[in-house]
CSV table of N, CA and C and ligand atoms in Angstrom, one decimal:
chain,number,residue,atom,x,y,z
A,1091,UNK,N,74.3,24.0,46.5
A,1091,UNK,CA,73.1,23.9,45.6
A,1091,UNK,C,72.7,25.7,44.7
A,1092,UNK,N,72.5,25.4,43.8
A,1092,UNK,CA,72.1,27.0,42.5
A,1092,UNK,C,71.3,27.4,43.3
A,1093,UNK,N,71.4,28.9,42.6
A,1093,UNK,CA,70.6,29.7,43.4
A,1093,UNK,C,69.2,30.1,42.3
A,1094,UNK,N,68.2,29.7,43.4
A,1094,UNK,CA,66.7,30.1,42.3
A,1094,UNK,C,66.3,31.5,42.4
A,1095,UNK,N,66.2,32.6,41.9
A,1095,UNK,CA,65.7,33.9,42.1
A,1095,UNK,C,64.8,34.1,40.8
A,1096,UNK,N,63.8,35.1,41.0
A,1096,UNK,CA,63.1,35.6,40.2
A,1096,UNK,C,63.7,37.0,39.9
A,1097,UNK,N,62.9,37.5,38.4
A,1097,UNK,CA,63.5,38.4,38.3
A,1097,UNK,C,62.4,38.8,36.9
A,1098,UNK,N,61.9,40.0,36.9
A,1098,UNK,CA,61.2,40.4,36.1
A,1098,UNK,C,61.5,41.3,35.1
A,1099,UNK,N,60.5,40.8,33.7
A,1099,UNK,CA,61.4,41.8,33.2
A,1099,UNK,C,61.0,41.0,31.5
A,1100,UNK,N,61.9,41.5,30.5
A,1100,UNK,CA,61.4,40.2,29.3
A,1100,UNK,C,63.1,39.3,28.8
A,1101,UNK,N,62.6,38.0,28.5
A,1101,UNK,CA,63.5,36.9,29.2
A,1101,UNK,C,64.7,37.3,27.8
A,1102,UNK,N,64.3,38.1,26.7
A,1102,UNK,CA,65.3,38.1,25.3
A,1102,UNK,C,66.7,38.9,25.8
A,1103,UNK,N,66.5,39.6,27.5
A,1103,UNK,CA,67.0,40.7,27.6
A,1103,UNK,C,68.7,39.8,28.6
A,1104,UNK,N,68.5,38.8,29.2
A,1104,UNK,CA,69.3,38.1,29.6
A,1104,UNK,C,70.5,37.3,29.5
A,1105,UNK,N,71.6,37.2,29.8
A,1105,UNK,CA,72.1,37.0,29.7
A,1105,UNK,C,73.1,35.4,30.5
A,1106,UNK,N,72.4,34.7,29.8
A,1106,UNK,CA,72.4,33.3,30.8
A,1106,UNK,C,72.7,32.3,30.1
A,1107,UNK,N,73.3,31.2,30.5
A,1107,UNK,CA,74.0,30.0,29.4
A,1107,UNK,C,72.9,29.9,28.5
A,1108,UNK,N,71.8,30.0,29.3
A,1108,UNK,CA,70.4,28.7,28.0
A,1108,UNK,C,69.3,29.8,28.7
A,1109,UNK,N,68.0,29.9,27.8
A,1109,UNK,CA,66.6,30.9,28.2
A,1109,UNK,C,66.0,29.5,27.4
A,1110,UNK,N,65.0,29.3,28.2
A,1110,UNK,CA,64.2,28.5,28.1
A,1110,UNK,C,62.5,29.1,26.7
A,1111,UNK,N,62.2,28.4,25.7
A,1111,UNK,CA,61.4,29.0,25.1
A,1111,UNK,C,59.9,28.4,25.3
A,1112,UNK,N,58.9,29.4,25.4
A,1112,UNK,CA,57.5,28.1,25.8
A,1112,UNK,C,57.5,27.7,23.9
A,1113,UNK,N,57.3,26.9,23.6
A,1113,UNK,CA,56.7,26.7,22.4
A,1113,UNK,C,55.5,26.1,21.9
A,1114,UNK,N,55.8,25.8,20.6
A,1114,UNK,CA,54.5,25.3,21.0
A,1114,UNK,C,55.5,23.6,19.5
A,1115,UNK,N,54.5,22.7,19.1
A,1115,UNK,CA,55.1,21.7,18.8
A,1115,UNK,C,55.6,21.6,17.4
A,1116,UNK,N,54.8,22.8,16.8
A,1116,UNK,CA,55.7,22.7,15.4
A,1116,UNK,C,57.7,23.8,15.4
A,1117,UNK,N,57.8,24.2,16.9
A,1117,UNK,CA,59.0,24.6,17.0
A,1117,UNK,C,59.7,25.8,15.8
A,1118,UNK,N,58.2,26.3,15.0
A,1118,UNK,CA,58.5,27.6,14.5
A,1118,UNK,C,58.0,28.7,14.6
A,1119,UNK,N,57.6,29.1,15.6
A,1119,UNK,CA,57.6,30.5,16.1
A,1119,UNK,C,55.9,30.2,16.3
A,1120,UNK,N,55.7,31.4,16.9
A,1120,UNK,CA,54.5,32.1,17.5
A,1120,UNK,C,54.3,33.4,17.7
A,1121,UNK,N,53.1,33.8,18.8
A,1121,UNK,CA,53.2,35.1,19.7
A,1121,UNK,C,53.9,34.2,20.8
A,1122,UNK,N,53.3,35.4,22.0
A,1122,UNK,CA,54.1,35.3,23.2
A,1122,UNK,C,55.5,35.6,24.0
A,1123,UNK,N,55.5,34.8,24.7
A,1123,UNK,CA,57.3,34.2,24.7
A,1123,UNK,C,58.0,34.1,23.1
A,1124,UNK,N,57.5,33.2,22.6
A,1124,UNK,CA,57.9,32.8,21.5
A,1124,UNK,C,58.4,33.4,20.4
A,1125,UNK,N,57.2,34.4,19.8
A,1125,UNK,CA,57.8,35.3,19.1
A,1125,UNK,C,58.6,36.3,19.3
A,1126,UNK,N,58.5,37.0,20.9
A,1126,UNK,CA,59.4,37.6,21.7
A,1126,UNK,C,60.8,37.4,21.2
A,1127,UNK,N,61.2,35.6,21.8
A,1127,UNK,CA,62.4,35.2,21.4
A,1127,UNK,C,63.0,35.1,20.1
A,1128,UNK,N,62.0,34.6,19.1
A,1128,UNK,CA,62.2,34.4,17.7
A,1128,UNK,C,62.8,36.3,16.6
A,1129,UNK,N,62.0,37.1,17.5
A,1129,UNK,CA,62.1,38.0,16.5
A,1129,UNK,C,63.7,39.2,17.3
A,1130,UNK,N,63.6,38.6,18.6
A,1130,UNK,CA,65.6,38.8,19.3
A,1130,UNK,C,66.5,38.1,18.5
A,1131,UNK,N,66.3,37.1,18.8
A,1131,UNK,CA,67.3,35.9,18.3
A,1131,UNK,C,68.0,36.2,16.5
A,1132,UNK,N,66.2,36.4,15.5
A,1132,UNK,CA,67.1,36.4,14.4
A,1132,UNK,C,66.4,35.3,13.6
A,1133,UNK,N,66.3,35.2,11.9
A,1133,UNK,CA,66.2,34.0,11.2
A,1133,UNK,C,66.8,33.1,11.3
A,1134,UNK,N,67.9,32.9,11.7
A,1134,UNK,CA,69.1,31.5,11.7
A,1134,UNK,C,68.5,31.2,12.6
A,1135,UNK,N,67.2,31.9,14.0
A,1135,UNK,CA,67.2,30.5,14.9
A,1135,UNK,C,66.1,29.7,14.2
A,1136,UNK,N,65.2,30.6,13.8
A,1136,UNK,CA,64.0,29.6,12.8
A,1136,UNK,C,64.5,28.6,12.0
A,1137,UNK,N,65.4,29.2,11.6
A,1137,UNK,CA,66.3,28.3,10.2
A,1137,UNK,C,66.6,26.7,11.1
A,1138,UNK,N,67.4,26.9,12.3
A,1138,UNK,CA,67.7,26.0,12.8
A,1138,UNK,C,66.2,24.8,13.5
A,1139,UNK,N,65.6,25.2,14.5
A,1139,UNK,CA,64.1,25.3,14.5
A,1139,UNK,C,63.7,24.2,13.5
A,1140,UNK,N,63.6,24.5,12.2
A,1140,UNK,CA,63.2,23.9,11.3
A,1140,UNK,C,63.8,22.7,10.9
A,1141,UNK,N,65.0,22.8,11.2
A,1141,UNK,CA,66.2,21.6,11.1
A,1141,UNK,C,65.3,20.1,12.3
A,1142,UNK,N,65.1,21.0,13.4
A,1142,UNK,CA,64.6,20.0,13.9
A,1142,UNK,C,63.8,18.9,14.5
A,1143,UNK,N,62.4,19.6,13.5
A,1143,UNK,CA,61.2,18.5,13.3
A,1143,UNK,C,60.6,18.4,13.9
A,1144,UNK,N,60.2,20.0,15.1
A,1144,UNK,CA,59.0,19.3,16.1
A,1144,UNK,C,59.5,18.6,17.3
A,1145,UNK,N,58.2,19.0,18.1
A,1145,UNK,CA,58.9,18.7,19.8
A,1145,UNK,C,57.6,18.3,20.5
A,1146,UNK,N,57.7,17.1,20.9
A,1146,UNK,CA,56.5,16.7,21.4
A,1146,UNK,C,56.1,18.0,22.7
A,1147,UNK,N,55.0,17.6,23.1
A,1147,UNK,CA,54.4,18.3,24.5
A,1147,UNK,C,55.5,17.5,25.4
A,1148,UNK,N,56.3,18.4,26.7
A,1148,UNK,CA,56.4,17.9,27.5
A,1148,UNK,C,58.0,17.6,27.4
A,1149,UNK,N,58.4,17.6,26.1
A,1149,UNK,CA,59.6,17.3,26.1
A,1149,UNK,C,61.0,18.8,25.5
A,1150,UNK,N,62.0,18.6,25.1
A,1150,UNK,CA,62.9,19.8,24.9
A,1150,UNK,C,64.1,19.3,24.1
A,1151,UNK,N,64.2,20.7,23.3
A,1151,UNK,CA,65.0,20.9,22.3
A,1151,UNK,C,66.0,22.1,22.7
A,1152,UNK,N,67.5,21.5,21.9
A,1152,UNK,CA,68.3,22.9,22.0
A,1152,UNK,C,68.8,23.4,20.7
A,1153,UNK,N,68.8,24.6,20.4
A,1153,UNK,CA,69.5,25.7,19.8
A,1153,UNK,C,70.2,26.9,20.3
A,1154,UNK,N,71.3,26.7,18.8
A,1154,UNK,CA,71.8,28.2,19.9
A,1154,UNK,C,71.1,29.2,20.0
A,1155,UNK,N,71.9,30.7,20.0
A,1155,UNK,CA,70.8,31.5,21.0
A,1155,UNK,C,70.8,32.3,19.5
A,1156,UNK,N,71.3,32.9,18.6
A,1156,UNK,CA,72.1,33.2,17.7
A,1156,UNK,C,72.2,35.4,18.3
A,1157,UNK,N,71.2,35.8,17.8
A,1157,UNK,CA,71.1,37.3,18.3
A,1157,UNK,C,71.3,37.4,19.9
A,1158,UNK,N,71.0,36.7,20.3
A,1158,UNK,CA,70.2,36.8,22.0
A,1158,UNK,C,71.8,36.8,22.6
A,1159,UNK,N,71.4,37.7,24.0
A,1159,UNK,CA,72.6,38.0,24.9
A,1159,UNK,C,73.2,36.2,25.5
A,1160,UNK,N,71.9,35.1,25.6
A,1160,UNK,CA,71.7,33.7,25.7
A,1160,UNK,C,72.6,33.4,24.5
A,1161,UNK,N,73.6,32.3,24.9
A,1161,UNK,CA,74.4,31.2,24.2
A,1161,UNK,C,73.7,30.6,24.0
A,1162,UNK,N,72.0,30.0,24.4
A,1162,UNK,CA,71.3,29.1,23.7
A,1162,UNK,C,70.2,29.3,23.9
A,1163,UNK,N,68.9,28.4,23.1
A,1163,UNK,CA,67.8,28.9,23.8
A,1163,UNK,C,67.3,27.0,23.7
A,1164,UNK,N,66.6,26.6,24.9
A,1164,UNK,CA,65.8,25.6,25.1
A,1164,UNK,C,64.6,25.7,24.9
A,1165,UNK,N,64.0,25.3,23.8
A,1165,UNK,CA,62.7,24.9,23.4
A,1165,UNK,C,61.8,23.8,23.9
A,1166,UNK,N,61.0,24.3,24.7
A,1166,UNK,CA,60.1,23.2,24.9
A,1166,UNK,C,58.3,23.4,25.1
A,1167,UNK,N,57.7,22.3,25.2
A,1167,UNK,CA,56.4,22.5,24.5
A,1167,UNK,C,55.2,22.4,25.7
A,1168,UNK,N,54.9,23.0,26.4
A,1168,UNK,CA,54.1,22.9,27.4
A,1168,UNK,C,52.7,22.7,27.2
A,1169,UNK,N,51.8,22.2,28.2
A,1169,UNK,CA,50.2,21.2,27.6
A,1169,UNK,C,49.7,22.6,27.7
A,1170,UNK,N,48.9,22.1,27.0
A,1170,UNK,CA,47.8,23.3,26.6
A,1170,UNK,C,46.4,22.9,27.7
A,1171,UNK,N,46.3,24.0,28.9
A,1171,UNK,CA,45.3,23.6,30.1
A,1171,UNK,C,43.9,23.3,30.1
A,1172,UNK,N,43.1,21.7,30.1
A,1172,UNK,CA,41.7,21.3,29.0
A,1172,UNK,C,41.1,21.3,31.5
A,1173,UNK,N,41.6,22.0,32.0
A,1173,UNK,CA,41.0,21.7,33.0
A,1173,UNK,C,41.6,21.6,34.4
A,1174,UNK,N,42.8,20.2,34.2
A,1174,UNK,CA,43.3,19.8,35.0
A,1174,UNK,C,43.7,18.4,35.2
A,1175,UNK,N,42.7,17.6,34.4
A,1175,UNK,CA,42.5,16.4,34.5
A,1175,UNK,C,43.3,15.5,33.2
A,1176,UNK,N,43.8,16.2,32.4
A,1176,UNK,CA,44.4,15.8,31.4
A,1176,UNK,C,46.0,15.1,31.2
A,1177,UNK,N,46.1,15.2,32.8
A,1177,UNK,CA,47.7,15.2,32.9
A,1177,UNK,C,48.4,16.6,32.4
A,1178,UNK,N,47.7,17.1,32.8
A,1178,UNK,CA,48.4,18.7,32.1
A,1178,UNK,C,50.2,18.7,33.6
A,1179,UNK,N,49.6,18.7,34.7
A,1179,UNK,CA,50.6,18.4,35.7
A,1179,UNK,C,51.4,18.0,35.4
A,1180,UNK,N,51.5,17.1,35.4
A,1180,UNK,CA,53.0,15.8,34.8
A,1180,UNK,C,53.6,16.6,33.9
A,1181,UNK,N,52.9,16.7,32.6
A,1181,UNK,CA,53.7,17.4,31.1
A,1181,UNK,C,54.2,18.6,31.2
A,1182,UNK,N,53.6,19.5,32.4
A,1182,UNK,CA,54.3,20.4,32.7
A,1182,UNK,C,55.6,20.0,33.2
A,1183,UNK,N,55.7,19.6,34.6
A,1183,UNK,CA,56.8,18.9,35.4
A,1183,UNK,C,58.0,18.9,34.1
A,1184,UNK,N,57.3,17.7,33.5
A,1184,UNK,CA,58.5,17.3,32.7
A,1184,UNK,C,59.0,18.0,31.3
A,1185,UNK,N,57.8,19.0,31.2
A,1185,UNK,CA,59.3,20.8,30.7
A,1185,UNK,C,60.3,21.3,31.6
A,1186,UNK,N,59.8,21.3,32.6
A,1186,UNK,CA,60.5,22.0,33.5
A,1186,UNK,C,62.5,20.9,33.9
A,1187,UNK,N,61.5,19.5,33.8
A,1187,UNK,CA,63.0,18.4,33.8
A,1187,UNK,C,63.9,18.4,32.7
A,1188,UNK,N,62.7,18.5,31.5
A,1188,UNK,CA,63.9,18.1,30.3
A,1188,UNK,C,64.8,19.1,30.1
A,1189,UNK,N,64.0,20.2,30.4
A,1189,UNK,CA,65.3,21.3,30.0
A,1189,UNK,C,66.1,21.5,30.7
A,1190,UNK,N,65.9,21.2,32.0
A,1190,UNK,CA,67.3,21.0,33.3
A,1190,UNK,C,67.9,19.9,32.4
A,1191,UNK,N,67.3,18.6,32.4
A,1191,UNK,CA,68.8,17.7,31.9
A,1191,UNK,C,69.3,18.4,30.8
A,1192,UNK,N,68.5,18.8,29.6
A,1192,UNK,CA,68.6,19.1,28.0
A,1192,UNK,C,70.5,20.4,28.5
A,1193,UNK,N,69.8,20.7,29.2
A,1193,UNK,CA,70.8,21.3,29.9
A,1193,UNK,C,72.1,21.2,30.6
A,1194,UNK,N,72.3,20.8,31.4
A,1194,UNK,CA,73.1,19.7,32.0
A,1194,UNK,C,74.0,18.8,30.9
A,1195,UNK,N,72.9,18.0,30.0
A,1195,UNK,CA,74.2,17.4,28.9
A,1195,UNK,C,74.6,18.5,28.1
A,1196,UNK,N,74.8,19.6,27.9
A,1196,UNK,CA,75.5,20.2,27.3
A,1196,UNK,C,76.2,21.4,28.2
A,1197,UNK,N,76.5,20.4,29.5
A,1197,UNK,CA,77.5,21.7,30.5
A,1197,UNK,C,76.8,22.8,30.5
A,1198,UNK,N,75.8,23.6,30.7
A,1198,UNK,CA,74.8,24.7,31.0
A,1198,UNK,C,74.5,24.9,32.4
A,1199,UNK,N,75.5,25.8,32.6
A,1199,UNK,CA,75.3,26.6,34.6
A,1199,UNK,C,74.4,27.0,34.8
A,1200,UNK,N,73.7,28.1,34.2
A,1200,UNK,CA,72.7,29.4,34.1
A,1200,UNK,C,71.2,29.3,33.3
A,1201,UNK,N,70.1,29.1,33.2
A,1201,UNK,CA,69.4,29.3,32.8
A,1201,UNK,C,68.2,30.1,33.2
A,1202,UNK,N,67.2,30.0,32.3
A,1202,UNK,CA,66.1,31.4,33.0
A,1202,UNK,C,65.1,30.6,32.2
A,1203,UNK,N,63.7,30.4,33.1
A,1203,UNK,CA,62.7,30.1,32.6
A,1203,UNK,C,61.6,31.1,32.6
A,1204,UNK,N,60.9,31.0,31.4
A,1204,UNK,CA,59.3,31.7,31.4
A,1204,UNK,C,58.5,30.9,32.6
A,1205,UNK,N,57.1,31.4,32.5
A,1205,UNK,CA,56.0,31.3,33.6
A,1205,UNK,C,55.4,30.0,32.5
A,1206,UNK,N,55.8,28.9,31.7
A,1206,UNK,CA,55.3,28.2,30.5
A,1206,UNK,C,54.1,27.3,30.8
A,1207,UNK,N,53.2,27.7,29.4
A,1207,UNK,CA,51.7,27.2,29.4
A,1207,UNK,C,50.9,28.4,30.3
A,1208,UNK,N,51.4,28.8,30.4
A,1208,UNK,CA,50.1,30.7,31.5
A,1208,UNK,C,49.7,31.2,30.4
A,1209,UNK,N,50.1,31.5,29.3
A,1209,UNK,CA,49.8,32.5,28.7
A,1209,UNK,C,49.0,31.4,27.5
A,1210,UNK,N,48.7,31.8,26.7
A,1210,UNK,CA,48.1,31.0,25.3
A,1210,UNK,C,47.4,30.1,26.0
A,1211,UNK,N,48.4,28.9,26.2
A,1211,UNK,CA,47.4,27.9,27.2
A,1211,UNK,C,47.0,27.8,28.2
A,1212,UNK,N,46.9,28.2,29.0
A,1212,UNK,CA,46.0,28.7,29.6
A,1212,UNK,C,46.0,27.9,30.6
A,1213,UNK,N,47.6,27.6,31.7
A,1213,UNK,CA,47.3,27.1,32.5
A,1213,UNK,C,47.7,28.2,34.0
A,1214,UNK,N,46.9,27.6,34.5
A,1214,UNK,CA,46.4,28.9,35.9
A,1214,UNK,C,47.8,29.4,36.4
A,1215,UNK,N,48.6,30.4,36.6
A,1215,UNK,CA,49.5,30.9,37.0
A,1215,UNK,C,50.0,30.7,38.1
A,1216,UNK,N,48.9,30.4,39.2
A,1216,UNK,CA,49.2,29.9,40.8
A,1216,UNK,C,49.8,28.5,40.5
A,1217,UNK,N,48.9,27.4,40.4
A,1217,UNK,CA,49.4,26.5,40.0
A,1217,UNK,C,50.8,26.1,39.3
A,1218,UNK,N,51.2,26.9,37.9
A,1218,UNK,CA,52.2,26.5,37.4
A,1218,UNK,C,53.7,27.0,38.2
A,1219,UNK,N,53.2,28.2,39.4
A,1219,UNK,CA,54.5,28.4,39.8
A,1219,UNK,C,54.5,27.6,40.8
A,1220,UNK,N,54.0,27.0,41.6
A,1220,UNK,CA,53.8,26.7,42.5
A,1220,UNK,C,54.9,25.1,42.4
A,1221,UNK,N,54.1,24.3,41.2
A,1221,UNK,CA,54.8,23.2,40.0
A,1221,UNK,C,56.1,23.1,39.9
A,1222,UNK,N,56.4,24.4,39.2
A,1222,UNK,CA,58.1,25.3,38.6
A,1222,UNK,C,58.2,25.1,39.5
A,1223,UNK,N,59.0,25.7,40.8
A,1223,UNK,CA,59.6,25.7,42.1
A,1223,UNK,C,59.7,24.1,42.4
A,1224,UNK,N,58.6,23.5,42.8
A,1224,UNK,CA,58.9,22.4,43.3
A,1224,UNK,C,60.2,21.7,42.3
A,1225,UNK,N,59.1,21.3,41.2
A,1225,UNK,CA,60.2,20.5,40.3
A,1225,UNK,C,61.6,21.0,40.2
A,1226,UNK,N,61.8,22.4,40.3
A,1226,UNK,CA,63.1,22.9,40.0
A,1226,UNK,C,64.2,22.4,41.3
A,1227,UNK,N,63.3,23.1,42.5
A,1227,UNK,CA,63.7,23.0,43.7
A,1227,UNK,C,64.7,21.3,43.7
A,1228,UNK,N,63.8,20.4,43.5
A,1228,UNK,CA,64.1,18.9,44.0
A,1228,UNK,C,65.4,18.4,42.8
A,1229,UNK,N,65.2,19.0,41.8
A,1229,UNK,CA,66.0,18.7,40.9
A,1229,UNK,C,67.6,19.0,41.4
A,1230,UNK,N,67.3,20.6,41.2
A,1230,UNK,CA,68.7,21.0,42.3
A,1230,UNK,C,69.5,20.6,43.3
A,1231,UNK,N,68.4,20.1,44.2
A,1231,UNK,CA,68.7,19.3,45.5
A,1231,UNK,C,70.1,17.9,45.0
A,1232,UNK,N,69.6,17.3,43.3
A,1232,UNK,CA,70.4,16.1,43.3
A,1232,UNK,C,71.9,16.8,42.5
A,1233,UNK,N,71.3,18.1,41.9
A,1233,UNK,CA,72.4,17.9,40.8
A,1233,UNK,C,73.5,19.2,41.3
A,1234,UNK,N,74.6,19.5,41.5
A,1234,UNK,CA,75.7,20.1,41.4
A,1234,UNK,C,76.0,20.9,40.8
A,1235,UNK,N,75.5,20.8,39.6
A,1235,UNK,CA,75.8,21.5,38.5
A,1235,UNK,C,75.4,22.4,37.8
A,1236,UNK,N,74.5,23.1,38.0
A,1236,UNK,CA,73.5,24.2,38.0
A,1236,UNK,C,74.1,25.1,38.9
A,1237,UNK,N,74.7,26.6,38.5
A,1237,UNK,CA,74.5,27.5,39.2
A,1237,UNK,C,73.9,28.6,39.8
A,1238,UNK,N,72.9,28.6,38.7
A,1238,UNK,CA,72.1,30.0,38.9
A,1238,UNK,C,70.6,29.7,37.7
A,1239,UNK,N,69.5,29.0,38.3
A,1239,UNK,CA,68.0,28.9,37.9
A,1239,UNK,C,67.2,30.3,37.9
A,1240,UNK,N,66.6,31.6,37.0
A,1240,UNK,CA,66.3,32.7,37.1
A,1240,UNK,C,64.5,32.2,36.8
A,1241,UNK,N,63.8,32.5,37.5
A,1241,UNK,CA,62.7,32.2,36.8
A,1241,UNK,C,61.9,34.0,36.7
A,1242,UNK,N,61.9,33.7,35.3
A,1242,UNK,CA,61.1,35.0,34.8
A,1242,UNK,C,60.3,35.2,34.2
A,1243,UNK,N,58.9,36.2,35.4
A,1243,UNK,CA,58.0,36.8,35.6
A,1243,UNK,C,58.0,38.2,34.4
A,1244,UNK,N,57.2,38.0,33.8
A,1244,UNK,CA,56.3,39.4,33.0
A,1244,UNK,C,55.7,40.0,33.3
A,1245,UNK,N,54.8,39.9,34.3
A,1245,UNK,CA,54.3,41.2,35.6
A,1245,UNK,C,54.5,40.9,36.6
A,1246,UNK,N,53.8,41.7,37.6
A,1246,UNK,CA,53.8,41.6,39.4
A,1246,UNK,C,53.4,40.5,39.6
A,1247,UNK,N,51.9,39.9,39.2
A,1247,UNK,CA,51.5,39.0,39.5
A,1247,UNK,C,52.4,38.0,39.9
A,1248,UNK,N,52.7,37.7,38.5
A,1248,UNK,CA,53.4,36.6,38.4
A,1248,UNK,C,54.5,36.6,39.4
A,1249,UNK,N,55.2,37.6,39.4
A,1249,UNK,CA,56.4,37.8,40.2
A,1249,UNK,C,56.0,37.3,41.7
A,1250,UNK,N,55.5,37.8,42.2
A,1250,UNK,CA,54.5,37.4,43.7
A,1250,UNK,C,54.2,36.1,43.8
A,1251,UNK,N,53.8,35.6,42.8
A,1251,UNK,CA,53.4,33.6,43.0
A,1251,UNK,C,54.9,33.5,43.5
A,1252,UNK,N,55.9,33.4,41.8
A,1252,UNK,CA,57.4,33.2,42.4
A,1252,UNK,C,57.5,33.0,43.7
A,1253,UNK,N,57.9,34.4,44.2
A,1253,UNK,CA,58.6,34.8,45.5
A,1253,UNK,C,57.5,33.6,47.2
A,1254,UNK,N,56.5,34.1,46.4
A,1254,UNK,CA,55.6,33.2,47.6
A,1254,UNK,C,56.5,31.6,47.1
A,1255,UNK,N,56.3,31.3,46.0
A,1255,UNK,CA,56.5,29.8,46.1
A,1255,UNK,C,58.2,29.5,46.7
A,1256,UNK,N,58.5,30.6,46.2
A,1256,UNK,CA,60.9,30.7,47.2
A,1256,UNK,C,60.6,30.1,48.0
A,1257,UNK,N,59.5,31.3,49.1
A,1257,UNK,CA,59.8,31.8,50.3
A,1257,UNK,C,59.0,29.9,51.0
A,1258,UNK,N,58.3,29.7,50.9
A,1258,UNK,CA,57.1,28.4,50.7
A,1258,UNK,C,58.2,26.9,51.1
B,1394,LIG,N1,59.6,37.5,28.4
B,1394,LIG,C1,59.2,36.8,29.8
B,1394,LIG,N2,58.2,36.1,30.1
B,1394,LIG,C2,57.0,36.3,28.7
B,1394,LIG,C3,57.4,37.5,27.5
B,1394,LIG,C4,59.1,37.4,27.5
B,1394,LIG,N3,59.6,38.5,26.5
B,1394,LIG,N4,56.4,37.3,26.7
B,1394,LIG,C5,55.5,37.0,27.2
B,1394,LIG,N5,55.5,36.3,28.6
B,1394,LIG,P1,52.8,32.0,26.9
B,1394,LIG,P2,52.4,29.6,26.6
B,1394,LIG,C6,54.9,35.3,29.2
B,1394,LIG,O1,51.7,32.5,25.6
B,1394,LIG,O2,51.2,29.7,27.5
B,1394,LIG,C7,52.5,31.2,21.6
B,1394,LIG,O3,52.4,31.7,20.5
B,1394,LIG,C8,53.3,35.2,29.6
B,1394,LIG,O4,52.9,36.6,30.2
B,1394,LIG,O5,54.3,33.2,25.8
B,1394,LIG,O6,53.0,28.3,27.2
B,1394,LIG,C9,53.6,29.4,21.3
B,1394,LIG,O7,54.1,29.8,20.3
B,1394,LIG,C10,53.2,34.3,30.4
B,1394,LIG,O8,53.8,34.4,31.7
B,1394,LIG,O9,53.3,30.9,26.1
B,1394,LIG,C11,52.9,28.7,21.7
B,1394,LIG,O10,52.0,28.4,21.0
B,1394,LIG,C12,54.6,33.3,30.0
B,1394,LIG,O11,55.5,34.0,28.8
B,1394,LIG,C13,51.8,28.9,23.0
B,1394,LIG,O12,52.3,30.8,22.7
B,1394,LIG,C14,54.0,32.1,28.8
B,1394,LIG,O13,53.5,32.8,27.9
B,1394,LIG,C15,52.8,29.1,24.2
B,1394,LIG,O14,51.5,29.0,25.2
């Protein structure tokens, strides 16, 4: 089974087959991790994204990584948190599942996820970390193609949440 691990830092520095972008449905860039990825990848990334025609919440799309050390970017659109009763958890689970499915369809073996939806979209970070670890763990149990899945955390608090999740 693939290794799951936690790493604290800027996802744009990771040399993996794909980093996942917490995008918005336009796929044309934004703030947070989306802005960091577009800045580091260069304008070619936005040009390729513009040709994709957007992405609904919960789905995923793949592009090249351009100037990033990562070979690809898998863009997914997390749900905006509206209290938890609007299907947010199913949509967030779909982000992880669809990103992993798209990665496997492209023969990728190493991938790094940011904490999707936990910034501007307001999803409670503890619930998001628990869900992310559970969804990824269940998929990896049935999928021998992945070698490494990294949960990239931007701060110590997020890192602690994922470490607890992986230990549990
Ligand atoms: N590397 C890793 N994680 C990061 C980085 C980075 N360079 N920068 C921020 N984070 P957010 P969302 C963490 O807001 O909640 C954008 O404008 C951050 O600390 O980037 O899904 C999009 O265009 C947080 O834990 O994404 C959308 O409009 C996590 O990444 C909207 O924000 C996600 O925070 C998406 O909101």
